[in-house]
Amino acid sequence: MKHLIDPMDLSVEEIDQLLELADDIILHKEKYQEVCKHKKLATLFFEPSTRTRLSFEAAMMELGGNVLGFSSADSSSAAKGETVSDTVRVVAGYADIIAMRHPKEGAPYVASRKVDVPIINAGDGGHNHPTQTLTDLMTIKREKGRLDNLTIGMCGDLKFGRTVHSLIKAMSRYENVTFVMISPEELRLPEYIIKDVFERNNITYKEVRTMEEVMPELDILYMTRVQKERFFNEADYVRLKDSFILDEKKMETAKEDLCIMHPLPRVNEISTKVDDDPRACYFKQALYGKYVRMALIMTMLGVSADEN
Ligand code: NCD
C-alpha cells in the first residue's frame, strides 16, 4: 500500500494487521514513542475538521514525529488560486507522509498521482473517508469482538455521508453482515453503492424510513449528521436536518448490547441524554481513531517498534 485513497485499497489482512498493531499500541505505548523520530506528517485540510486532523497530529506526536500543515483552504495558497497538484508537489519536499482532506471528490487521488510521498485521503467530498473506516472497524472489533455476523443499521444522511459509503464497502467483505439503511427518501444511499456493493456481492440489505421498525434487530447503530455543506439549497437542509433523533425512548426497544456509533460531529441526531447509556460508543470511537492512525502512519512509513 503506497497511498490510502479508498477503503478498498486495504485488504482484509492488512486491516487485521492494522487493528492488531493499534491494540498493541494501546497496551504498550512506551514501545512506540520514538518510532517516528525525525519523520514529518503534513496535514493539508482544505475543509473543516476536528477529530481527523487533530487525531492525525496527536498520533504522529505520540510516535515521536513532527507535524506541519494548514487547517483551512483560506490559510493556504489555495486562496491565491494554487492547484492541489502544485500544493502537494511542494509539500512532498517538506514531509514524509501527507494526510489530505478536500471538498472535491477525487482530489486526494489526483494528488497521489503526482508524488512518491504516501498520501492518505482524510475525506474527499461526499465520496470516501478510509481512516474513519479504520476507526469504525476498530470500534466494532473492540466493542463486539468480531467484524462478521452483525446487523448494522446506518441512519441519517446516507446520500452525502462519506463515512457511511466507506464503511459499507469495507464491511461488505466480512461474512454474514446485514445492512439496514435508515434515511428519508431524499437522503437514501446512492444507487451506485446499492448496485456495486450490495447487489454485486449478494449482500442482505434493506431500506427503511423509521428507526423504530428496526431498532430491536440491530447490533450496531451508526448515526450520522445531515451534511449541510453538501446541500444545494438551505430550505432542503432545514426540512431534512432533524429527520432522525436518537433518544432514550427509542433506546427502550434496542438490544442490551447494541453499540451506538457516530463519526461525530453530532448536531442533534443523538440526544445528549443517550451519552450516559453504556451502549453509547461514539466518544470511545473518536479515541480509537488516534490509535489506528498511529498504526497506519507506522505501516505506511514502514517503521516498526522492533527496529528500535
Ligand atoms: C465526518 C466527516 O468528516 O466526514 N467527520 C469525521 O471525520 N469524524 C462526519 C461528518 O462530518 O459528519
XYZ file of C-alpha atoms and ligand atoms in Angstrom:
320
model
C 0.000 0.000 0.000
C 1.634 3.185 -1.210
C -1.298 5.575 -0.751
C -4.627 5.204 1.061
C -7.350 6.774 -1.054
C -10.238 4.297 -0.906
C -11.010 1.828 1.916
C -10.716 -0.969 -0.669
C -7.028 -0.111 -1.088
C -6.631 -2.176 2.077
C -7.058 -5.949 2.011
C -8.851 -7.679 4.879
C -5.441 -8.994 6.010
C -3.934 -5.516 6.027
C -6.887 -4.257 8.069
C -6.388 -7.106 10.561
C -2.720 -6.184 10.898
C -3.503 -2.501 11.439
C -6.090 -3.308 14.115
C -3.684 -5.670 15.829
C -0.952 -3.058 15.829
C -3.380 -0.425 17.177
C -4.340 -2.785 20.025
C -0.674 -3.319 20.831
C -0.038 0.437 20.832
C -2.801 0.850 23.446
C -1.190 -1.825 25.613
C 2.456 -0.768 25.209
C 2.512 2.958 24.439
C 6.109 3.339 25.636
C 7.355 0.939 22.962
C 6.194 3.278 20.213
C 7.049 6.716 21.490
C 10.104 7.239 19.278
C 9.442 5.083 16.235
C 8.770 8.116 14.007
C 11.540 10.322 15.373
C 12.714 12.795 12.688
C 9.707 11.983 10.476
C 7.181 14.615 9.489
C 3.463 14.366 8.793
C 1.810 17.164 6.804
C -1.924 17.691 7.325
C -3.420 19.534 4.353
C -7.007 20.313 5.290
C -8.992 22.247 2.701
C -12.189 21.537 4.695
C -13.003 21.848 8.422
C -12.070 19.051 10.795
C -11.570 18.486 14.499
C -11.115 14.778 15.119
C -9.478 13.697 11.909
C -6.824 16.398 11.784
C -6.084 16.529 15.491
C -6.038 12.751 15.880
C -3.596 12.506 12.976
C -1.403 15.144 14.577
C -1.646 13.611 18.055
C -0.888 10.209 16.515
C 2.307 11.470 14.889
C 3.371 13.266 18.077
C 2.831 10.138 20.180
C 5.105 8.283 17.755
C 7.821 10.876 18.342
C 7.385 12.573 14.957
C 6.616 16.140 13.946
C 3.656 17.748 12.236
C 3.115 20.681 9.921
C 0.198 21.811 7.803
C -2.839 24.008 7.446
C -6.398 23.650 8.639
C -8.363 25.587 6.040
C -8.117 26.419 2.363
C -8.175 30.131 3.331
C -4.904 29.853 5.177
C -3.106 28.092 2.312
C -2.147 29.285 -1.169
C -5.347 27.654 -2.469
C -6.824 31.060 -1.605
C -4.470 32.579 -4.181
C -5.529 30.072 -6.811
C -2.862 27.378 -6.447
C -3.913 23.926 -7.675
C -3.984 20.910 -5.364
C -1.358 19.226 -7.536
C 1.086 22.092 -7.127
C 0.496 22.328 -3.375
C 1.101 18.617 -2.919
C 4.221 18.568 -5.089
C 5.715 21.272 -2.939
C 4.694 19.744 0.404
C 6.123 16.377 -0.678
C 9.514 18.039 -0.339
C 8.782 19.074 3.252
C 7.145 15.965 4.737
C 7.435 12.154 4.772
C 3.697 11.479 4.699
C 0.649 13.606 3.859
C -2.937 13.441 5.145
C -5.275 15.474 2.992
C -8.945 16.493 3.180
C -10.662 18.224 0.293
C -14.258 19.111 -0.628
C -13.797 17.776 -4.168
C -14.264 14.057 -4.748
C -11.078 12.565 -6.150
C -8.718 15.387 -5.106
C -6.505 13.138 -2.916
C -6.368 10.603 -5.749
C -5.191 13.270 -8.191
C -2.606 14.382 -5.628
C -1.371 10.800 -5.160
C -0.533 10.545 -8.862
C 1.905 13.423 -8.602
C 4.160 12.372 -5.742
C 6.035 9.473 -4.186
C 5.338 10.524 -0.623
C 2.413 8.471 0.763
C -0.914 10.315 0.595
C -3.775 9.497 2.949
C -7.286 10.567 1.998
C -8.706 12.211 5.122
C -12.089 12.740 3.422
C -12.921 13.784 -0.144
C -16.315 15.452 -0.553
C -19.214 13.010 -0.253
C -17.027 10.179 -1.505
C -14.692 8.333 0.878
C -13.124 8.570 4.318
C -10.922 5.486 4.721
C -9.296 6.416 8.041
C -12.717 6.965 9.616
C -13.490 3.464 8.369
C -10.423 2.090 10.137
C -11.601 3.913 13.269
C -15.063 2.386 12.869
C -13.739 -1.125 12.265
C -11.515 -0.866 15.328
C -14.519 0.255 17.391
C -16.690 -2.603 16.142
C -13.925 -5.161 16.692
C -13.216 -3.985 20.228
C -16.829 -3.485 21.266
C -18.421 -6.521 19.600
C -15.379 -8.808 19.408
C -15.914 -9.515 15.698
C -16.426 -7.950 12.290
C -18.703 -10.665 10.906
C -22.187 -11.939 11.797
C -23.575 -8.498 12.556
C -26.648 -6.464 11.701
C -25.610 -2.880 11.212
C -28.087 -0.020 10.915
C -26.922 3.208 9.316
C -29.069 6.224 9.941
C -29.289 9.803 8.679
C -27.634 11.269 5.619
C -26.728 8.199 3.610
C -26.549 10.192 0.396
C -23.747 12.615 1.220
C -22.179 10.801 4.196
C -18.736 9.642 3.087
C -18.169 7.753 6.345
C -21.171 5.572 5.513
C -20.029 4.942 1.946
C -16.572 3.847 3.043
C -17.761 1.716 5.953
C -20.247 -0.143 3.752
C -17.511 -1.018 1.262
C -15.191 -2.259 3.985
C -17.848 -4.238 5.902
C -19.153 -5.867 2.721
C -16.139 -8.199 2.798
C -16.999 -9.863 6.114
C -19.288 -12.905 6.364
C -22.949 -12.560 7.187
C -23.187 -8.817 7.695
C -26.712 -7.466 7.172
C -27.166 -3.777 6.386
C -30.226 -1.753 7.386
C -30.351 1.676 5.762
C -32.459 4.210 7.666
C -32.967 7.547 5.905
C -35.532 9.863 4.391
C -36.201 9.174 0.711
C -34.191 12.270 -0.311
C -31.091 11.133 1.586
C -31.055 7.475 0.628
C -27.856 5.649 -0.233
C -26.592 6.420 -3.755
C -27.671 3.893 -6.356
C -24.065 3.115 -7.297
C -23.350 1.721 -3.832
C -26.530 -0.365 -3.852
C -25.562 -1.830 -7.238
C -21.775 -2.097 -6.944
C -21.590 -3.245 -3.352
C -24.858 -4.820 -2.171
C -26.226 -6.344 -5.346
C -22.950 -7.379 -6.907
C -21.923 -9.264 -3.747
C -25.376 -10.643 -2.893
C -25.411 -8.850 0.422
C -28.586 -8.734 2.500
C -29.809 -5.166 2.915
C -33.000 -3.241 3.342
C -34.031 0.386 3.256
C -36.490 1.718 5.837
C -37.881 5.141 6.736
C -38.153 4.864 10.539
C -35.748 3.819 13.285
C -38.489 2.297 15.423
C -39.298 -0.516 12.993
C -35.754 -1.926 13.035
C -34.332 -0.940 16.427
C -34.696 -4.408 18.079
C -32.754 -6.117 15.248
C -29.598 -4.056 15.370
C -26.184 -4.994 16.800
C -24.737 -1.660 15.692
C -26.448 1.650 15.064
C -24.276 4.076 13.089
C -25.779 7.567 13.379
C -24.740 10.383 11.040
C -25.118 14.136 10.721
C -27.061 15.627 7.818
C -24.206 17.049 5.715
C -25.261 20.698 5.499
C -22.252 21.745 3.410
C -23.194 19.374 0.572
C -26.733 20.679 0.073
C -27.569 22.880 -2.868
C -30.231 24.815 -1.028
C -30.756 25.785 2.577
C -34.517 25.021 2.553
C -33.894 21.315 1.824
C -31.352 21.154 4.614
C -33.701 22.782 7.112
C -36.509 20.393 6.149
C -34.333 17.274 6.484
C -31.899 18.103 9.267
C -33.934 16.678 12.143
C -35.292 13.629 10.326
C -33.892 11.237 12.925
C -33.118 11.876 16.542
C -31.989 9.027 18.752
C -33.339 9.497 22.274
C -33.892 7.465 25.426
C -37.374 6.434 24.307
C -36.093 4.885 21.069
C -33.369 3.070 23.024
C -36.012 1.145 25.017
C -36.514 -1.486 22.322
C -32.816 -1.803 21.410
C -30.640 -4.811 22.254
C -28.829 -4.763 25.599
C -25.524 -4.932 23.786
C -26.262 -2.529 20.954
C -23.215 -0.457 20.011
C -24.161 3.131 19.101
C -21.594 4.797 16.878
C -21.268 8.238 15.293
C -18.235 9.604 13.427
C -19.000 12.998 15.034
C -19.520 15.944 14.940
C -23.029 15.480 16.304
C -25.542 18.247 15.679
C -28.734 16.986 17.304
C -29.223 13.500 15.880
C -28.376 11.901 19.238
C -29.896 13.350 22.389
C -27.188 14.129 24.950
C -29.226 12.041 27.391
C -28.081 8.956 25.469
C -24.417 9.775 26.234
C -24.584 8.135 29.661
C -26.051 4.909 28.292
C -23.331 2.215 28.349
C -24.272 1.417 24.742
C -23.071 4.846 23.564
C -19.650 4.214 21.979
C -19.034 7.407 19.997
C -16.546 9.112 22.292
C -14.540 5.893 22.635
C -14.695 5.626 18.843
C -13.040 9.055 18.474
C -10.251 7.928 20.785
C -9.660 4.691 18.887
C -9.191 6.895 15.810
C -5.926 8.156 17.224
C -4.524 4.670 17.829
C -5.491 3.271 14.473
C -3.951 6.337 12.763
C -0.746 5.660 14.711
C -0.780 2.134 13.315
C -1.473 3.462 9.824
C 1.306 6.065 9.874
C 3.811 3.448 11.081
C 2.732 0.969 8.436
C 2.810 3.472 5.583
C 6.221 4.751 6.641
C 7.472 1.174 7.003
C 8.632 1.585 10.592
C 8.188 -0.881 13.430
C 8.857 -0.929 17.169
C 11.193 -3.921 16.828
C 13.851 -1.943 14.946
C 14.285 0.421 17.900
C -17.037 13.018 9.367
C -16.547 13.568 8.046
O -15.751 14.497 8.008
O -16.987 13.010 7.039
N -16.328 13.529 10.450
C -15.187 12.906 10.851
O -14.228 12.844 10.124
N -15.183 12.314 12.043
C -18.501 13.089 9.540
C -19.184 14.416 9.424
O -18.568 15.447 9.157
O -20.402 14.411 9.600
